[in-house]
Short mmCIF file of C-alpha atoms and ligand atoms in Angstrom, two decimals:
data_model
loop_
_atom_site.label_atom_id
_atom_site.label_comp_id
_atom_site.label_asym_id
_atom_site.label_seq_id
_atom_site.Cartn_x
_atom_site.Cartn_y
_atom_site.Cartn_z
CA MET A 1 -0.08 0.12 0.20
CA ASP A 2 1.50 3.46 -1.05
CA LYS A 3 1.68 6.41 1.45
CA PHE A 4 2.35 9.98 0.52
CA VAL A 5 5.72 11.89 2.70
CA ILE A 6 4.51 15.47 3.04
CA THR A 7 6.71 18.41 4.22
CA GLY A 8 4.64 21.33 4.71
CA CYS A 9 4.82 25.05 4.72
CA ASN A 10 6.21 25.41 0.93
CA LYS A 11 4.13 27.80 -0.25
CA LEU A 12 2.73 27.09 -4.34
CA TYR A 13 3.77 29.15 -7.13
CA GLY A 14 3.00 28.78 -10.70
CA SER A 15 0.27 27.37 -12.54
CA VAL A 16 -1.39 23.33 -12.66
CA ASP A 17 -3.07 21.86 -15.86
CA ILE A 18 -6.93 20.44 -14.57
CA SER A 19 -7.61 17.03 -15.83
CA GLY A 20 -10.69 15.77 -17.69
CA ALA A 21 -13.61 15.04 -15.12
CA LYS A 22 -13.79 12.02 -12.82
CA ASN A 23 -17.23 11.94 -12.54
CA SER A 24 -18.20 11.99 -16.33
CA ALA A 25 -15.66 9.84 -17.34
CA VAL A 26 -17.23 7.07 -15.08
CA ALA A 27 -21.02 7.71 -17.09
CA ILE A 28 -19.82 8.39 -20.19
CA LEU A 29 -17.51 5.11 -20.71
CA PRO A 30 -19.94 3.34 -19.60
CA ALA A 31 -22.93 4.50 -22.08
CA ALA A 32 -20.38 4.32 -25.07
CA LEU A 33 -21.67 0.49 -24.53
CA MET A 34 -24.70 1.97 -26.08
CA VAL A 35 -23.74 3.00 -29.56
CA SER A 36 -23.34 0.63 -32.04
CA GLY A 37 -20.10 2.09 -33.57
CA ILE A 38 -16.93 3.43 -32.37
CA CYS A 39 -16.63 6.93 -30.16
CA ARG A 40 -13.50 8.49 -29.75
CA ILE A 41 -13.62 10.05 -25.79
CA GLU A 42 -11.03 13.02 -25.27
CA ASN A 43 -9.67 14.06 -22.45
CA VAL A 44 -10.49 10.99 -20.24
CA PRO A 45 -8.77 11.41 -16.87
CA ASP A 46 -5.79 8.87 -16.20
CA ILE A 47 -7.20 7.58 -12.59
CA GLN A 48 -7.93 4.31 -11.26
CA ASP A 49 -11.92 4.30 -11.33
CA VAL A 50 -11.21 4.87 -15.00
CA ARG A 51 -9.24 2.34 -15.58
CA VAL A 52 -11.61 -0.08 -13.52
CA ILE A 53 -14.32 0.96 -16.23
CA PHE A 54 -12.25 0.07 -18.46
CA GLU A 55 -11.90 -3.23 -17.49
CA LEU A 56 -16.00 -3.09 -17.28
CA ILE A 57 -16.57 -2.47 -20.73
CA LYS A 58 -13.87 -4.70 -21.96
CA HIS A 59 -15.38 -7.84 -20.30
CA PHE A 60 -18.58 -6.78 -22.45
CA GLY A 61 -16.32 -7.08 -25.47
CA ALA A 62 -15.97 -3.40 -26.09
CA LYS A 63 -12.54 -2.83 -28.07
CA ILE A 64 -10.27 -0.04 -26.25
CA ALA A 65 -7.73 1.18 -28.43
CA LYS A 66 -5.31 4.68 -26.52
CA ILE A 67 -4.78 7.27 -29.03
CA ASP A 68 -3.10 9.15 -27.02
CA ALA A 69 -2.59 9.53 -22.96
CA HIS A 70 -5.56 10.51 -22.69
CA THR A 71 -8.27 9.98 -25.93
CA TYR A 72 -9.07 6.28 -26.21
CA ASP A 73 -11.46 5.03 -29.45
CA ILE A 74 -14.34 3.08 -27.46
CA ASP A 75 -15.62 0.00 -30.46
CA SER A 76 -18.79 -1.42 -29.02
CA THR A 77 -19.79 -2.95 -32.72
CA ASN A 78 -19.88 -6.30 -30.82
CA LEU A 79 -20.74 -6.80 -27.68
CA THR A 80 -22.04 -10.12 -25.21
CA TYR A 81 -24.18 -9.73 -22.68
CA ASP A 82 -23.18 -10.93 -19.78
CA ALA A 83 -23.65 -10.15 -15.77
CA ALA A 84 -20.95 -7.63 -14.48
CA PRO A 85 -18.53 -9.32 -12.72
CA TYR A 86 -18.35 -8.80 -8.96
CA GLU A 87 -15.12 -8.38 -8.31
CA LEU A 88 -14.58 -4.95 -10.59
CA ALA A 89 -18.60 -3.88 -10.05
CA CYS A 90 -18.22 -3.11 -6.31
CA LYS A 91 -15.01 -1.29 -6.48
CA LEU A 92 -16.68 1.80 -7.10
CA ARG A 93 -20.02 3.57 -7.11
CA ALA A 94 -20.50 4.73 -10.61
CA SER A 95 -20.62 0.45 -11.62
CA TYR A 96 -24.69 1.64 -11.29
CA TYR A 97 -24.43 3.27 -14.66
CA PHE A 98 -24.00 -0.46 -15.81
CA ILE A 99 -27.66 -0.99 -15.15
CA GLY A 100 -28.77 2.22 -17.28
CA ALA A 101 -26.50 1.02 -20.16
CA LEU A 102 -26.98 -2.60 -20.26
CA LEU A 103 -31.36 -2.00 -20.01
CA GLY A 104 -30.66 0.40 -22.73
CA ARG A 105 -28.33 -2.12 -25.00
CA PHE A 106 -29.67 -5.51 -24.51
CA ASN A 107 -32.91 -4.97 -22.26
CA LYS A 108 -31.66 -6.23 -19.47
CA ALA A 109 -28.94 -6.07 -16.88
CA GLU A 110 -27.72 -7.81 -14.04
CA VAL A 111 -24.69 -5.81 -11.81
CA PRO A 112 -23.93 -6.16 -8.10
CA MET A 113 -24.90 -3.25 -5.45
CA PRO A 114 -22.19 -0.67 -6.18
CA GLY A 115 -19.30 0.11 -3.41
CA GLY A 116 -17.51 3.72 -3.49
CA CYS A 117 -16.96 5.84 -0.68
CA ASN A 118 -18.51 5.30 2.63
CA PHE A 119 -20.71 8.10 3.40
CA GLY A 120 -23.22 6.10 5.24
CA VAL A 121 -26.10 4.72 3.15
CA ARG A 122 -26.02 5.26 -0.33
CA PRO A 123 -29.55 4.32 -2.05
CA ILE A 124 -30.19 3.83 -5.34
CA ASP A 125 -34.23 3.63 -5.05
CA GLN A 126 -34.37 6.67 -7.29
CA HIS A 127 -32.45 4.76 -9.83
CA ILE A 128 -34.79 1.76 -9.76
CA LYS A 129 -37.69 3.65 -9.83
CA GLY A 130 -37.04 5.65 -13.07
CA PHE A 131 -36.08 2.07 -14.95
CA LYS A 132 -39.67 0.69 -13.53
CA LEU A 133 -41.30 3.68 -15.07
CA LEU A 134 -39.45 2.83 -18.35
CA GLY A 135 -41.00 -0.50 -17.75
CA ALA A 136 -38.01 -2.53 -16.39
CA ASP A 137 -39.02 -5.60 -13.90
CA VAL A 138 -36.17 -5.07 -11.19
CA ASP A 139 -35.16 -7.32 -8.44
CA LEU A 140 -32.46 -6.91 -5.90
CA ASN A 141 -31.79 -10.33 -4.63
CA HIS A 142 -28.48 -11.22 -2.68
CA GLY A 143 -26.60 -7.87 -3.52
CA VAL A 144 -27.45 -7.79 -7.50
CA ILE A 145 -29.65 -5.88 -9.03
CA SER A 146 -31.43 -7.63 -11.90
CA ALA A 147 -33.13 -5.27 -14.72
CA HIS A 148 -35.18 -6.96 -17.18
CA ALA A 149 -37.50 -5.51 -20.11
CA ASP A 150 -39.55 -6.75 -23.42
CA SER A 151 -38.39 -3.05 -24.63
CA LEU A 152 -38.05 -0.15 -23.03
CA LYS A 153 -40.40 2.61 -23.58
CA GLY A 154 -40.36 6.38 -22.33
CA GLY A 155 -41.94 7.60 -19.10
CA ASN A 156 -42.81 10.44 -17.09
CA VAL A 157 -39.88 9.98 -13.71
CA PHE A 158 -40.37 12.61 -10.82
CA LEU A 159 -37.23 12.09 -8.53
CA ASP A 160 -38.06 12.48 -5.01
CA MET A 161 -34.45 13.64 -4.16
CA VAL A 162 -32.38 15.30 -6.76
CA SER A 163 -29.58 12.94 -7.54
CA VAL A 164 -27.05 13.05 -9.92
CA GLY A 165 -26.53 9.68 -10.52
CA ALA A 166 -30.35 8.65 -10.69
CA THR A 167 -30.61 11.51 -13.03
CA ILE A 168 -27.86 10.40 -15.53
CA ASN A 169 -28.82 6.61 -15.09
CA ILE A 170 -32.52 7.11 -16.37
CA MET A 171 -31.40 9.79 -19.13
CA ILE A 172 -28.86 6.40 -20.56
CA SER A 173 -31.29 4.25 -20.61
CA ALA A 174 -33.79 6.33 -22.36
CA THR A 175 -32.24 7.64 -24.66
CA ARG A 176 -33.14 4.26 -26.51
CA ALA A 177 -36.68 3.68 -25.31
CA GLU A 178 -39.47 3.75 -27.20
CA GLY A 179 -41.28 7.34 -27.28
CA ILE A 180 -40.37 10.78 -25.03
CA THR A 181 -39.39 10.24 -21.38
CA VAL A 182 -39.35 13.51 -18.78
CA ILE A 183 -37.43 13.26 -16.07
CA GLU A 184 -38.24 16.05 -13.41
CA ASN A 185 -36.55 17.37 -10.22
CA ALA A 186 -33.47 16.67 -12.07
CA ALA A 187 -29.99 16.89 -11.33
CA LYS A 188 -28.39 20.23 -13.18
CA GLU A 189 -24.46 19.66 -12.20
CA PRO A 190 -22.06 19.83 -14.91
CA HIS A 191 -21.47 16.48 -15.61
CA VAL A 192 -25.50 15.67 -15.84
CA VAL A 193 -24.90 17.98 -18.92
CA ASP A 194 -21.62 16.64 -19.92
CA VAL A 195 -23.01 12.88 -20.52
CA ALA A 196 -25.80 14.61 -21.91
CA ASN A 197 -23.94 16.35 -24.76
CA PHE A 198 -22.19 12.71 -25.35
CA LEU A 199 -25.13 10.91 -25.90
CA ASN A 200 -26.60 13.49 -28.16
CA SER A 201 -23.08 13.66 -29.79
CA MET A 202 -24.00 10.12 -30.98
CA GLY A 203 -27.22 11.05 -32.45
CA ALA A 204 -29.46 10.77 -28.88
CA ASN A 205 -32.01 13.44 -28.44
CA ILE A 206 -32.03 14.84 -25.03
CA ARG A 207 -32.89 18.35 -24.37
CA GLY A 208 -32.93 20.20 -20.59
CA ALA A 209 -30.04 18.91 -19.59
CA GLY A 210 -28.64 21.33 -16.93
CA THR A 211 -32.48 22.41 -15.86
CA ASP A 212 -34.95 20.73 -13.62
CA VAL A 213 -36.29 18.90 -15.99
CA ILE A 214 -34.71 16.94 -18.95
CA LYS A 215 -36.93 15.64 -22.03
CA ILE A 216 -35.23 12.27 -23.94
CA LYS A 217 -37.38 11.43 -27.26
CA GLY A 218 -36.06 7.74 -28.19
CA VAL A 219 -33.91 7.29 -31.13
CA GLN A 220 -33.46 3.75 -32.78
CA GLU A 221 -29.11 3.83 -32.94
CA LEU A 222 -26.70 6.02 -31.83
CA HIS A 223 -23.59 6.36 -34.04
CA SER A 224 -19.92 6.58 -33.76
CA GLY A 225 -18.63 10.35 -32.86
CA THR A 226 -15.94 11.87 -30.96
CA TYR A 227 -16.98 13.99 -28.21
CA SER A 228 -14.48 15.91 -25.47
CA ILE A 229 -14.75 15.41 -21.38
CA ILE A 230 -15.50 18.60 -19.58
CA PRO A 231 -12.95 19.64 -17.12
CA ASP A 232 -13.07 18.50 -13.53
CA GLN A 233 -15.04 20.80 -11.49
CA ILE A 234 -13.94 18.98 -7.94
CA GLU A 235 -9.94 18.48 -9.01
CA ALA A 236 -10.15 22.20 -10.13
CA GLY A 237 -11.77 23.29 -6.82
CA THR A 238 -8.85 21.76 -5.06
CA PHE A 239 -6.08 23.21 -6.09
CA MET A 240 -7.86 26.46 -5.73
CA ILE A 241 -8.41 25.45 -2.19
CA ALA A 242 -5.38 24.29 -1.50
CA ALA A 243 -3.73 27.66 -2.83
CA SER A 244 -5.61 29.39 -0.33
CA CYS A 245 -4.76 27.24 2.57
CA VAL A 246 -1.27 26.57 1.68
CA GLY A 247 -0.66 30.38 0.56
CA GLY A 248 0.90 31.51 -2.43
CA ASP A 249 -0.20 32.44 -5.99
CA VAL A 250 -1.66 29.65 -8.60
CA VAL A 251 -3.05 29.79 -11.86
CA ILE A 252 -5.33 26.53 -12.50
CA LYS A 253 -5.89 26.06 -16.44
CA ASN A 254 -8.14 24.07 -18.54
CA ILE A 255 -11.34 24.72 -16.29
CA ILE A 256 -14.87 26.23 -16.91
CA PRO A 257 -15.07 29.35 -13.90
CA ARG A 258 -18.95 29.20 -13.99
CA HIS A 259 -18.59 26.10 -12.83
CA LEU A 260 -16.47 27.11 -9.69
CA GLU A 261 -18.42 29.94 -9.02
CA PRO A 262 -19.63 28.62 -5.44
CA ILE A 263 -15.81 27.87 -4.49
CA THR A 264 -14.60 31.18 -5.51
CA ALA A 265 -17.62 33.23 -3.98
CA LYS A 266 -16.07 31.41 -0.90
CA LEU A 267 -12.51 31.83 -1.24
CA LEU A 268 -13.31 35.52 -1.33
CA GLU A 269 -15.47 35.57 1.87
CA THR A 270 -12.08 33.97 3.56
CA GLY A 271 -9.89 37.04 2.02
CA THR A 272 -8.55 35.46 -0.49
CA GLU A 273 -7.40 36.99 -4.00
CA VAL A 274 -9.73 35.42 -7.22
CA GLU A 275 -9.31 36.34 -10.87
CA GLU A 276 -11.27 34.83 -13.56
CA PHE A 277 -10.08 33.97 -16.48
CA ASP A 278 -11.78 32.41 -19.88
CA ASP A 279 -10.47 29.60 -19.34
CA SER A 280 -8.55 29.61 -15.76
CA ILE A 281 -8.70 31.33 -12.98
CA ARG A 282 -5.50 32.83 -10.99
CA VAL A 283 -6.22 32.23 -6.70
CA ARG A 284 -3.77 34.29 -4.73
CA ARG A 285 -3.48 34.36 -0.69
CA LEU A 286 -1.14 36.77 0.76
CA SER A 287 -2.19 37.49 4.55
CA THR A 288 -4.42 36.16 7.21
CA LEU A 289 -7.74 33.75 6.28
CA THR A 290 -11.39 35.05 7.70
CA SER A 291 -13.74 32.67 9.29
CA THR A 292 -17.18 31.85 7.40
CA ASN A 293 -19.71 29.52 6.97
CA VAL A 294 -20.09 26.79 4.05
CA LYS A 295 -23.07 24.49 3.54
CA THR A 296 -22.99 21.63 0.95
CA LEU A 297 -26.15 21.79 -1.82
CA VAL A 298 -26.65 20.32 -4.74
CA TYR A 299 -25.42 22.37 -7.91
CA PRO A 300 -24.86 25.29 -8.21
CA GLY A 301 -24.22 25.48 -4.32
CA PHE A 302 -21.26 24.51 -3.03
CA PRO A 303 -20.29 20.71 -3.72
CA THR A 304 -20.55 18.44 -1.03
CA ASP A 305 -17.48 16.78 -2.66
CA LEU A 306 -15.04 19.60 -1.81
CA GLN A 307 -16.53 20.00 1.87
CA PRO A 308 -13.58 18.22 3.64
CA LEU A 309 -11.11 20.49 1.60
CA ALA A 310 -13.33 23.34 3.08
CA THR A 311 -12.98 22.06 6.22
CA THR A 312 -9.40 21.94 6.36
CA LEU A 313 -9.22 25.39 4.61
CA LEU A 314 -11.45 27.01 7.98
CA THR A 315 -9.53 25.04 10.63
CA ILE A 316 -6.56 28.28 10.01
CA ALA A 317 -9.30 30.61 8.99
CA GLU A 318 -9.43 33.67 12.06
CA GLY A 319 -12.37 32.85 14.40
CA ASN A 320 -15.62 30.42 14.27
CA SER A 321 -16.40 28.91 11.30
CA LYS A 322 -19.52 25.94 10.63
CA VAL A 323 -19.69 23.72 7.74
CA THR A 324 -22.89 21.85 6.96
CA GLU A 325 -23.42 18.92 5.02
CA SER A 326 -26.29 18.65 3.80
CA VAL A 327 -26.35 16.08 0.73
CA TRP A 328 -24.47 13.21 2.55
CA GLU A 329 -25.75 11.56 6.16
CA ASN A 330 -22.01 10.76 7.49
CA ARG A 331 -19.20 12.67 5.70
CA PHE A 332 -17.31 13.48 8.59
CA GLN A 333 -15.26 10.15 9.40
CA TYR A 334 -11.71 12.30 8.16
CA ILE A 335 -12.36 15.20 10.69
CA ASP A 336 -10.90 13.14 13.35
CA GLU A 337 -7.88 12.78 11.34
CA LEU A 338 -7.69 16.93 10.99
CA ARG A 339 -8.26 16.81 14.93
CA ARG A 340 -4.68 14.53 15.23
CA MET A 341 -3.06 17.35 13.07
CA GLY A 342 -4.34 20.29 15.98
CA ALA A 343 -7.64 21.37 14.39
CA ASP A 344 -10.08 22.56 16.46
CA ILE A 345 -13.49 20.88 15.52
CA ASN A 346 -16.54 20.05 17.01
CA VAL A 347 -19.18 18.07 15.42
CA GLU A 348 -22.65 18.42 16.00
CA GLY A 349 -25.04 16.59 14.07
CA LYS A 350 -24.80 17.79 10.12
CA THR A 351 -22.57 21.08 11.12
CA ALA A 352 -18.84 21.01 11.98
CA ASN A 353 -17.78 23.60 13.88
CA ILE A 354 -14.51 25.31 13.45
CA LYS A 355 -12.12 27.13 15.85
CA GLY A 356 -9.25 28.55 13.71
CA VAL A 357 -5.47 27.39 14.91
CA GLU A 358 -2.77 29.33 14.09
CA GLN A 359 -1.33 26.18 12.74
CA LEU A 360 -1.59 22.51 11.71
CA MET A 361 0.94 20.08 12.48
CA GLY A 362 2.39 16.69 10.56
CA THR A 363 1.53 13.74 11.90
CA HIS A 364 0.54 9.98 10.93
CA VAL A 365 -2.94 10.41 9.31
CA GLU A 366 -5.04 8.29 7.47
CA ALA A 367 -7.54 8.96 4.21
CA THR A 368 -10.68 7.62 5.20
CA ASP A 369 -12.60 8.38 1.14
CA LEU A 370 -11.17 9.96 -1.81
CA ARG A 371 -11.92 13.85 -1.29
CA ALA A 372 -10.91 13.23 2.45
CA GLY A 373 -7.84 11.94 1.45
CA ALA A 374 -7.02 15.22 -1.27
CA ALA A 375 -8.47 17.09 2.46
CA LEU A 376 -5.41 15.52 4.05
CA VAL A 377 -2.97 15.61 1.88
CA ILE A 378 -3.73 19.77 1.49
CA ALA A 379 -3.36 19.69 5.23
CA GLY A 380 -0.13 18.18 5.27
CA LEU A 381 1.23 21.18 2.63
CA MET A 382 -0.16 23.15 5.33
CA ALA A 383 1.50 21.68 8.62
CA LYS A 384 4.61 22.19 10.13
CA GLY A 385 7.05 19.26 9.93
CA VAL A 386 6.31 15.78 8.09
CA THR A 387 2.87 14.37 7.62
CA GLU A 388 2.09 10.11 6.53
CA VAL A 389 -1.25 10.16 4.31
CA HIS A 390 -1.61 6.63 4.42
CA ASN A 391 -3.93 4.49 2.75
CA ILE A 392 -3.64 6.54 -0.79
CA ILE A 393 -5.26 4.05 -2.93
CA TYR A 394 -8.56 5.98 -2.17
CA ILE A 395 -7.15 9.53 -3.44
CA ASP A 396 -5.46 7.55 -6.81
CA ARG A 397 -9.15 6.55 -7.66
CA GLY A 398 -10.22 10.36 -8.52
CA TYR A 399 -7.20 12.58 -8.77
CA GLU A 400 -4.04 12.02 -11.43
CA SER A 401 -0.82 12.13 -10.27
CA ILE A 402 -1.64 14.70 -7.21
CA GLU A 403 1.63 14.65 -6.47
CA SER A 404 3.28 15.37 -9.19
CA LYS A 405 0.82 18.15 -10.27
CA PHE A 406 1.66 19.72 -6.30
CA ASN A 407 5.27 19.46 -6.82
CA GLY A 408 5.39 20.92 -9.77
CA LEU A 409 3.78 23.95 -7.86
CA GLY A 410 6.79 23.72 -5.19
CA ALA A 411 5.22 21.34 -2.81
CA ASN A 412 7.39 18.03 -1.16
CA ILE A 413 5.44 14.86 -1.72
CA VAL A 414 6.53 12.22 -2.08
CA ARG A 415 5.02 8.44 -2.72
CA MET A 416 6.71 5.69 -1.00
CA THR A 417 5.60 2.01 -0.64
CA ASP A 418 3.83 1.57 2.74
CA ASN A 419 5.13 -1.98 4.98
C1 UD1 B 1 -22.47 11.61 -7.39
C2 UD1 B 1 -21.17 11.82 -7.54
C3 UD1 B 1 -20.61 12.09 -5.58
C4 UD1 B 1 -20.96 13.62 -5.08
C5 UD1 B 1 -22.44 12.70 -5.10
C6 UD1 B 1 -23.36 14.59 -5.06
C7 UD1 B 1 -20.40 10.41 -8.87
C8 UD1 B 1 -19.91 8.79 -9.36
N1 UD1 B 1 -20.30 10.41 -7.85
O1 UD1 B 1 -22.44 10.77 -6.19
O2 UD1 B 1 -19.08 11.93 -5.94
O3 UD1 B 1 -20.97 13.44 -3.87
O4 UD1 B 1 -22.90 12.74 -6.74
O5 UD1 B 1 -22.45 15.71 -5.58
O6 UD1 B 1 -21.08 11.20 -9.59
N2 UD1 B 1 -29.70 8.99 -2.73
C9 UD1 B 1 -31.25 8.40 -2.58
N3 UD1 B 1 -31.77 7.66 -3.61
C10 UD1 B 1 -30.90 7.68 -4.91
C11 UD1 B 1 -29.93 8.32 -5.31
C12 UD1 B 1 -29.45 9.18 -4.35
O7 UD1 B 1 -31.64 8.50 -1.59
O8 UD1 B 1 -31.83 6.69 -5.37
C13 UD1 B 1 -29.58 10.18 -1.85
C14 UD1 B 1 -28.14 9.73 -1.60
O9 UD1 B 1 -27.95 9.01 -0.19
C15 UD1 B 1 -28.02 11.10 -1.01
C16 UD1 B 1 -28.16 12.28 -2.02
O10 UD1 B 1 -29.31 11.02 -2.78
O11 UD1 B 1 -27.65 11.85 -0.19
C17 UD1 B 1 -27.46 12.53 -3.56
O12 UD1 B 1 -27.30 11.10 -3.73
P1 UD1 B 1 -26.35 11.29 -5.35
O13 UD1 B 1 -26.42 12.55 -5.99
O14 UD1 B 1 -27.24 10.38 -5.82
O15 UD1 B 1 -25.15 11.03 -5.25
P2 UD1 B 1 -24.37 9.88 -6.40
O16 UD1 B 1 -24.67 10.16 -7.66
O17 UD1 B 1 -24.18 8.22 -6.35
#
């Protein structure tokens, strides 16, 4: 198992390129199974979750050709139906997209209940409700979801809560259903729009993605095409927050500034300087941070995936701050690790009350999930002395070469094998 050994207190200077969005890639690649032809997909991030998805799509007979470091041709012309293998599917949350994609392609799917980060109960009842409304029979037996339909038919789906995964999954399966599907109370996250744009560029007819009502007019077939994945909002936010936490002057490149507005707004409140350009953003922090309050919300609110990073930032902000998690039931496991580094945080229900301290101190900490892991890396960059972040397998799931990107800005992070 690898760990990061981080020597803290080096300010960050320079520029960093943001990779393609993880949460788009893990939906677009399974959705490519719906296309009877070749999809050329550009800006695919080189991360562990994508490697697992590639193994899964190969399992169904898709052929993958690597064109360059981030471009792949996926040929799904000749596929063979099979159940998704447990050993792969249980490794990531996004394996649920194979239900939508296989249902859309074969009118049947068998996929183990998804794995991924543990933020408490992570139900998929809204996905199942959607598939049923499209005419599928769906059962859950011994941890495996089985769905089957004679043919999928468009229908009206009102989501009981805003779910990114359910919105995308229903959209994928409805792409080739007969008639019109309407998803109401749909999620508006950038990667929902990205998956819709991908499907449309392969011949689908999806309107309204990015609003809370999405209309999908089923088409008979999807055709070959080329598509480029959007930049990762969460990776960009990670580097923005890191620049503010550690101090310095960083330009974050290959981004869509509009997707970063909730982060920009919070950084400005802390006294961090943020300057937006067409496809880059400059973050400078030259003085002490001011406390503020953050509440996670669905897009365009502050993203839950950046909540652990916001908490880390506010550990050294002067005064008292509050961070409230309103999307996931249990996303504060990492706080014990920040406390080991000297943070003064007290959790009451869904709110972390933070009293700013002057400095964090390096020690051994454990990544408890992907974004918590990134937060601990940043805590290590802020801390006095040496921090060892263990269990970085979580971080590799969703960040491409995080240590090289930070080291390119002047950080000192060494990857070592943890015995
Ligand atoms: C996606 C992201 C994840 C992010 C989350 C919220 C991917 C692969 N993962 O996860 O990084 O933290 O969006 O932005 O894109 N819920 C139900 N029933 C359902 C579905 C969801 O009750 O059928 C609840 C969840 O428990 C949670 C909330 O709805 O409280 C939001 O979940 P959802 O948006 O579905 O998250 P994911 O798509 O799994």
